Coordinates of C-alpha atoms and ligand atoms in Angstrom, one line a residue:
M1 CA 59.2 -11.7 -191.2
L2 CA 59.9 -12.7 -187.6
E3 CA 57.1 -10.3 -186.5
K4 CA 54.7 -12.0 -188.9
I5 CA 55.6 -15.4 -187.4
I6 CA 55.2 -14.1 -183.8
K7 CA 51.8 -12.7 -184.7
A8 CA 50.6 -15.9 -186.3
L9 CA 51.9 -18.1 -183.5
K10 CA 50.6 -16.1 -180.6
V11 CA 47.0 -17.1 -181.3
Q12 CA 46.2 -18.5 -177.9
D13 CA 46.0 -22.3 -177.5
K14 CA 46.2 -23.0 -181.2
F15 CA 48.9 -24.7 -183.1
V16 CA 49.6 -23.4 -186.6
S17 CA 50.7 -26.0 -189.1
G18 CA 54.1 -25.5 -190.7
E19 CA 52.6 -25.9 -194.2
Q20 CA 49.9 -23.3 -193.6
L21 CA 52.4 -20.9 -192.1
S22 CA 55.0 -21.2 -194.8
K23 CA 52.4 -20.8 -197.5
S24 CA 50.9 -17.7 -195.9
L25 CA 54.3 -16.1 -195.5
G26 CA 55.5 -17.1 -199.0
I27 CA 58.6 -19.0 -197.8
T28 CA 59.8 -22.6 -197.9
R29 CA 59.4 -25.0 -195.0
A30 CA 63.2 -25.0 -194.6
A31 CA 63.2 -21.2 -194.4
L32 CA 60.4 -21.2 -191.9
W33 CA 62.4 -23.7 -189.7
K34 CA 65.4 -21.4 -189.8
K35 CA 63.2 -18.5 -188.6
I36 CA 61.7 -20.6 -185.8
K37 CA 65.3 -21.4 -184.8
T38 CA 66.2 -17.7 -184.7
L39 CA 63.1 -16.9 -182.6
R40 CA 64.1 -19.7 -180.1
E41 CA 67.6 -18.2 -179.9
K42 CA 66.0 -14.9 -179.1
G43 CA 64.3 -16.5 -176.1
F44 CA 60.9 -17.5 -177.4
R45 CA 59.7 -21.0 -176.3
I46 CA 58.0 -22.5 -179.4
D47 CA 56.4 -25.9 -179.2
A48 CA 56.6 -28.0 -182.3
V49 CA 54.3 -31.0 -182.5
S50 CA 54.2 -33.3 -185.5
A51 CA 50.9 -33.2 -187.4
K52 CA 49.9 -30.1 -185.4
G53 CA 52.5 -27.5 -186.1
Y54 CA 54.0 -24.6 -184.0
K55 CA 52.8 -22.6 -181.0
I56 CA 54.6 -19.9 -178.9
T57 CA 54.2 -20.8 -175.3
K58 CA 56.5 -18.3 -173.7
S59 CA 58.0 -14.9 -174.8
P60 CA 61.4 -13.5 -173.6
E61 CA 61.2 -10.6 -171.1
F62 CA 62.0 -8.2 -174.0
S63 CA 61.7 -8.6 -177.7
I64 CA 61.7 -5.7 -180.1
E65 CA 60.0 -7.9 -182.7
E66 CA 57.1 -8.8 -180.3
L67 CA 56.8 -5.1 -179.3
N68 CA 56.3 -4.2 -183.0
T69 CA 53.5 -6.7 -183.2
L70 CA 51.7 -5.1 -180.2
I71 CA 51.7 -1.5 -181.5
T72 CA 50.7 -2.0 -185.1
D73 CA 47.6 0.2 -185.0
T74 CA 49.1 3.1 -183.1
I75 CA 50.8 6.4 -183.9
W76 CA 54.2 4.7 -183.0
K77 CA 55.5 4.0 -186.4
E78 CA 59.2 3.8 -185.9
I79 CA 61.2 2.4 -183.0
F80 CA 65.0 2.9 -182.8
F81 CA 66.4 0.3 -180.5
F82 CA 69.9 0.4 -179.0
E83 CA 71.6 -2.2 -176.8
D84 CA 73.6 0.6 -175.2
I85 CA 73.3 4.3 -175.6
D86 CA 74.3 7.4 -173.7
S87 CA 70.7 8.6 -173.1
T88 CA 67.5 7.9 -175.0
N89 CA 66.5 11.5 -174.4
T90 CA 69.7 12.9 -175.9
T91 CA 69.4 10.6 -179.0
A92 CA 65.7 11.4 -179.4
M93 CA 66.5 15.2 -179.3
E94 CA 69.2 14.7 -181.9
L95 CA 66.8 12.7 -184.1
A96 CA 64.1 15.3 -183.8
E97 CA 66.7 18.0 -184.8
K98 CA 67.4 15.9 -187.9
G99 CA 63.7 15.9 -188.8
F100 CA 62.4 12.7 -187.2
T101 CA 58.9 13.6 -186.0
H102 CA 55.8 12.7 -184.1
G103 CA 55.5 9.0 -183.3
V104 CA 59.2 8.1 -183.2
V105 CA 60.4 6.0 -180.2
V106 CA 63.9 5.5 -178.9
L107 CA 64.4 2.5 -176.7
A108 CA 67.6 1.1 -175.0
D109 CA 68.6 -1.9 -173.0
S110 CA 71.0 0.3 -171.0
Q111 CA 72.2 3.9 -170.8
S112 CA 75.7 5.2 -169.9
K113 CA 74.5 8.8 -169.3
G114 CA 70.9 8.4 -168.3
K115 CA 69.5 11.8 -167.4
G116 CA 67.3 12.4 -164.4
R117 CA 65.5 15.6 -163.3
R118 CA 67.5 18.5 -161.9
G119 CA 70.7 17.4 -163.6
R120 CA 70.9 14.0 -161.8
I121 CA 72.2 10.8 -163.3
W122 CA 69.5 8.1 -163.9
F123 CA 70.6 4.7 -162.7
S124 CA 70.3 2.6 -165.9
P125 CA 71.5 -1.0 -165.5
S126 CA 71.4 -3.3 -168.5
K127 CA 68.2 -5.2 -169.5
S128 CA 66.4 -4.6 -166.2
S129 CA 64.4 -1.4 -166.8
I130 CA 62.6 0.6 -169.3
Y131 CA 64.6 3.5 -170.9
M132 CA 62.4 5.0 -173.5
S133 CA 61.9 8.4 -175.2
V134 CA 59.2 9.4 -177.6
I135 CA 59.2 12.3 -180.0
L136 CA 56.0 14.4 -180.2
N137 CA 55.0 17.5 -182.2
P138 CA 52.1 18.7 -180.1
G139 CA 51.8 22.2 -181.6
I140 CA 51.0 23.6 -178.1
E141 CA 52.5 26.7 -176.5
P142 CA 55.6 26.2 -174.3
K143 CA 53.6 27.2 -171.2
D144 CA 51.4 24.1 -171.7
A145 CA 54.4 21.7 -171.9
T146 CA 53.8 20.5 -168.4
L147 CA 50.7 18.8 -169.7
L148 CA 52.9 16.4 -171.6
T149 CA 54.7 15.3 -168.4
L150 CA 51.4 15.0 -166.6
L151 CA 49.9 12.8 -169.3
A152 CA 53.0 10.7 -169.5
A153 CA 52.8 10.1 -165.8
I154 CA 49.2 9.0 -166.0
A155 CA 50.0 6.8 -169.0
C156 CA 52.8 5.0 -167.1
A157 CA 50.9 4.6 -163.8
Q158 CA 47.9 3.1 -165.6
A159 CA 50.1 0.9 -167.8
I160 CA 51.9 -0.6 -164.8
R161 CA 48.6 -1.0 -163.0
N162 CA 47.0 -2.8 -165.9
T163 CA 49.9 -5.1 -166.5
T164 CA 50.9 -6.0 -162.9
G165 CA 47.9 -5.1 -160.7
L166 CA 50.1 -3.0 -158.4
D167 CA 48.8 0.1 -156.7
I168 CA 51.0 2.6 -158.6
K169 CA 50.8 6.3 -157.6
I170 CA 52.1 9.6 -158.9
K171 CA 54.1 11.8 -156.5
W172 CA 54.2 15.4 -157.6
P173 CA 55.5 16.4 -160.0
N174 CA 56.1 13.3 -162.0
D175 CA 57.5 10.4 -159.9
I176 CA 56.0 7.0 -160.5
T177 CA 55.8 5.4 -157.0
L178 CA 55.0 2.1 -155.3
N179 CA 54.5 1.9 -151.6
G180 CA 56.0 5.4 -151.2
K181 CA 59.2 4.5 -153.1
K182 CA 60.3 5.7 -156.5
L183 CA 59.7 3.2 -159.3
G184 CA 60.2 5.6 -162.2
G185 CA 60.4 9.1 -163.5
I186 CA 59.7 11.3 -166.5
L187 CA 61.9 13.9 -168.1
T188 CA 60.4 16.1 -170.8
E189 CA 62.6 18.2 -173.0
I190 CA 61.3 20.6 -175.5
K191 CA 62.5 22.8 -178.4
S192 CA 60.4 25.8 -178.9
D193 CA 60.0 28.8 -181.0
T194 CA 58.5 31.7 -179.1
E195 CA 54.9 30.8 -180.0
K196 CA 54.8 27.0 -180.3
I197 CA 56.7 23.9 -179.2
A198 CA 58.7 22.8 -182.3
F199 CA 59.1 19.3 -180.8
A200 CA 59.0 17.6 -177.5
V201 CA 60.8 14.5 -176.2
I202 CA 59.2 12.6 -173.3
G203 CA 61.8 10.4 -171.5
I204 CA 60.5 7.5 -169.3
G205 CA 62.6 5.4 -167.0
I206 CA 60.8 2.6 -165.0
N207 CA 62.6 0.1 -162.8
I208 CA 61.3 -3.3 -163.8
N209 CA 63.5 -6.3 -162.8
I210 CA 66.1 -4.8 -160.5
A211 CA 67.0 -6.7 -157.3
P212 CA 66.9 -4.2 -154.3
E213 CA 70.6 -4.8 -153.4
K214 CA 71.6 -3.7 -156.9
F215 CA 70.5 0.0 -156.3
P216 CA 73.4 2.3 -155.6
V217 CA 73.7 3.3 -151.9
D218 CA 72.5 6.9 -152.4
I219 CA 69.1 5.7 -153.8
K220 CA 68.7 2.3 -152.1
A221 CA 66.4 3.6 -149.4
I222 CA 64.1 5.5 -151.8
A223 CA 64.1 3.4 -155.0
T224 CA 62.2 0.3 -155.8
S225 CA 61.4 -2.0 -158.8
I226 CA 58.3 -4.0 -159.9
S227 CA 60.1 -7.4 -159.3
E228 CA 61.0 -6.4 -155.7
H229 CA 57.2 -6.3 -155.0
T230 CA 56.0 -9.3 -157.0
G231 CA 59.1 -11.6 -156.7
A232 CA 58.6 -12.3 -160.4
T233 CA 60.3 -11.3 -163.6
H234 CA 58.1 -9.0 -165.7
S235 CA 58.0 -8.5 -169.5
R236 CA 59.4 -5.2 -170.5
T237 CA 57.7 -5.7 -173.9
L238 CA 54.2 -5.8 -172.5
I239 CA 54.7 -2.8 -170.2
I240 CA 56.3 -0.7 -172.9
A241 CA 53.4 -1.5 -175.3
E242 CA 50.9 -0.6 -172.7
I243 CA 52.7 2.7 -171.9
L244 CA 52.8 3.6 -175.6
K245 CA 49.1 2.9 -176.1
N246 CA 48.2 4.9 -173.1
I247 CA 50.4 7.9 -174.1
E248 CA 48.6 7.9 -177.5
R249 CA 45.2 7.8 -175.7
W250 CA 46.0 10.7 -173.4
Y251 CA 47.8 12.6 -176.1
N252 CA 44.6 12.5 -178.1
A253 CA 42.7 14.0 -175.2
M254 CA 45.3 16.9 -175.1
A255 CA 45.0 17.3 -178.9
K256 CA 41.3 17.8 -178.5
G257 CA 41.9 20.5 -175.9
E258 CA 40.7 18.3 -173.0
Y259 CA 43.2 19.7 -170.6
Q260 CA 40.9 19.3 -167.6
T261 CA 40.6 15.6 -168.3
I262 CA 44.3 15.3 -168.0
I263 CA 44.5 17.3 -164.8
S264 CA 41.7 15.3 -163.2
G265 CA 43.3 12.0 -164.4
W266 CA 46.5 13.0 -162.7
K267 CA 44.6 13.9 -159.5
K268 CA 43.0 10.5 -159.4
L269 CA 46.4 8.8 -159.3
T270 CA 48.4 11.1 -157.1
S271 CA 49.4 10.3 -153.6
T272 CA 50.5 13.9 -152.9
L273 CA 47.3 15.9 -152.6
G274 CA 45.8 16.1 -149.1
K275 CA 49.1 15.5 -147.4
R276 CA 51.6 17.6 -145.5
V277 CA 54.7 17.9 -147.6
S278 CA 58.1 19.5 -147.7
I279 CA 59.7 20.7 -150.9
N280 CA 63.3 21.3 -151.5
A281 CA 64.2 23.7 -154.2
N282 CA 67.2 26.1 -154.7
Q283 CA 68.7 25.1 -151.3
K284 CA 65.4 26.1 -149.5
T285 CA 62.8 23.9 -147.9
I286 CA 59.2 24.9 -147.7
T287 CA 56.7 22.9 -145.7
G288 CA 52.9 23.0 -146.0
F289 CA 49.7 21.2 -147.0
A290 CA 49.4 20.1 -150.6
E291 CA 46.0 21.4 -151.6
D292 CA 45.8 21.1 -155.3
I293 CA 47.6 21.5 -158.7
D294 CA 46.7 24.3 -161.0
N295 CA 46.3 24.0 -164.8
D296 CA 50.0 24.4 -165.4
G297 CA 50.7 21.4 -163.0
A298 CA 52.1 23.8 -160.3
L299 CA 51.5 22.7 -156.7
I300 CA 49.3 24.8 -154.6
L301 CA 50.6 24.7 -151.1
K302 CA 48.9 26.0 -148.0
L303 CA 51.6 27.3 -145.7
D304 CA 51.6 27.2 -141.9
S305 CA 51.2 31.0 -142.0
G306 CA 47.9 30.5 -143.6
S307 CA 49.0 32.0 -147.0
T308 CA 49.2 30.0 -150.2
A309 CA 52.2 29.4 -152.4
K310 CA 52.5 28.2 -155.9
I311 CA 55.4 25.8 -156.5
N312 CA 56.6 25.1 -160.0
S313 CA 59.4 22.6 -159.3
G314 CA 61.4 20.9 -156.6
D315 CA 62.0 17.7 -154.7
L316 CA 58.9 16.8 -152.7
T317 CA 58.7 14.6 -149.6
E318 CA 55.3 13.4 -148.4
L319 CA 55.2 13.8 -144.6
G320 CA 51.8 12.1 -144.1
Ligands
BTN401 C1 63.5 11.7 -162.9 O1 64.6 12.1 -162.5 O2 62.6 11.4 -162.2 C2 63.3 11.6 -164.4 C3 64.0 10.3 -164.9 C4 63.9 10.1 -166.4 C5 64.8 8.9 -166.8 C6 64.5 8.6 -168.3 S1 65.3 7.0 -168.7 C7 64.9 7.3 -170.4 C8 65.1 8.8 -170.6 N1 66.4 9.0 -171.1 C9 67.1 9.7 -170.1 O3 68.3 10.1 -170.2 N2 66.3 10.1 -169.1 C10 64.9 9.5 -169.3

């Protein structure tokens, strides 16, 4: 019901009369008034003008009800929302094990055990970032799973570009960056039989409204948030909706076998290729020139010796 009211009242620059609205929703004027009150308590600014009706003039920075209104015509049919959770990835993996399938989304306001790549903890302060995991059943072979991470990185970079206008880049393999600092990351986990992926969980963490001084000391110098750059508070609702729409679009390309479209989409957004880089993996550092990525997302590195190395994973620093 709240979703229907949000949808009806978000028609730009138009008041909707209380009579018309209560009629179309099949509720009394008194019941409608109660719902309007609930929406106001949830942070919506709703103008009420006599003889004209109601209009939403401002949305809160996050609303699960508003998010549902923005993704009605998509594959994302079910969103599990938690105020606090250990990790959206862990929960999504558990839900997938229980039979929840393609198109299920797990979202949280905060995480107590957010997981980063390479066993790290993902900094997950309350109500200031996106913590989201989606379940997919791509029916692809485990060797092609990297495509999921690549397409999610493109989807996130484009979504943040579209909603904020910021020059978002992707640093290999899947860091979402802004001015060379880390804004977000992606952690894909899969369960596979030998032949095919049974299910995949793509976990996305994006720093939205975090003041720079709030980052822990160990990541302060390398992490950033959208609000740090714009000086404004951004709507998590709009960015999440845009990310979900973009994941669907790029997922459809993958489902049609358009793997090259994904690889070239990633290349258009990366800051890594064409730079001298150093990569840290298994306590070793390799330095070279980042030439390309192959169809598995591996980095092709031209070493100083003149030979070429293929790197599958690691922590990369762009040297310029
Ligand atoms: C990285 O280290 O770059 C990947 C970070 C991925 C973090 C996200 S937050 C939502 C989802 N749930 C988790 O526990 N991790 C991912």
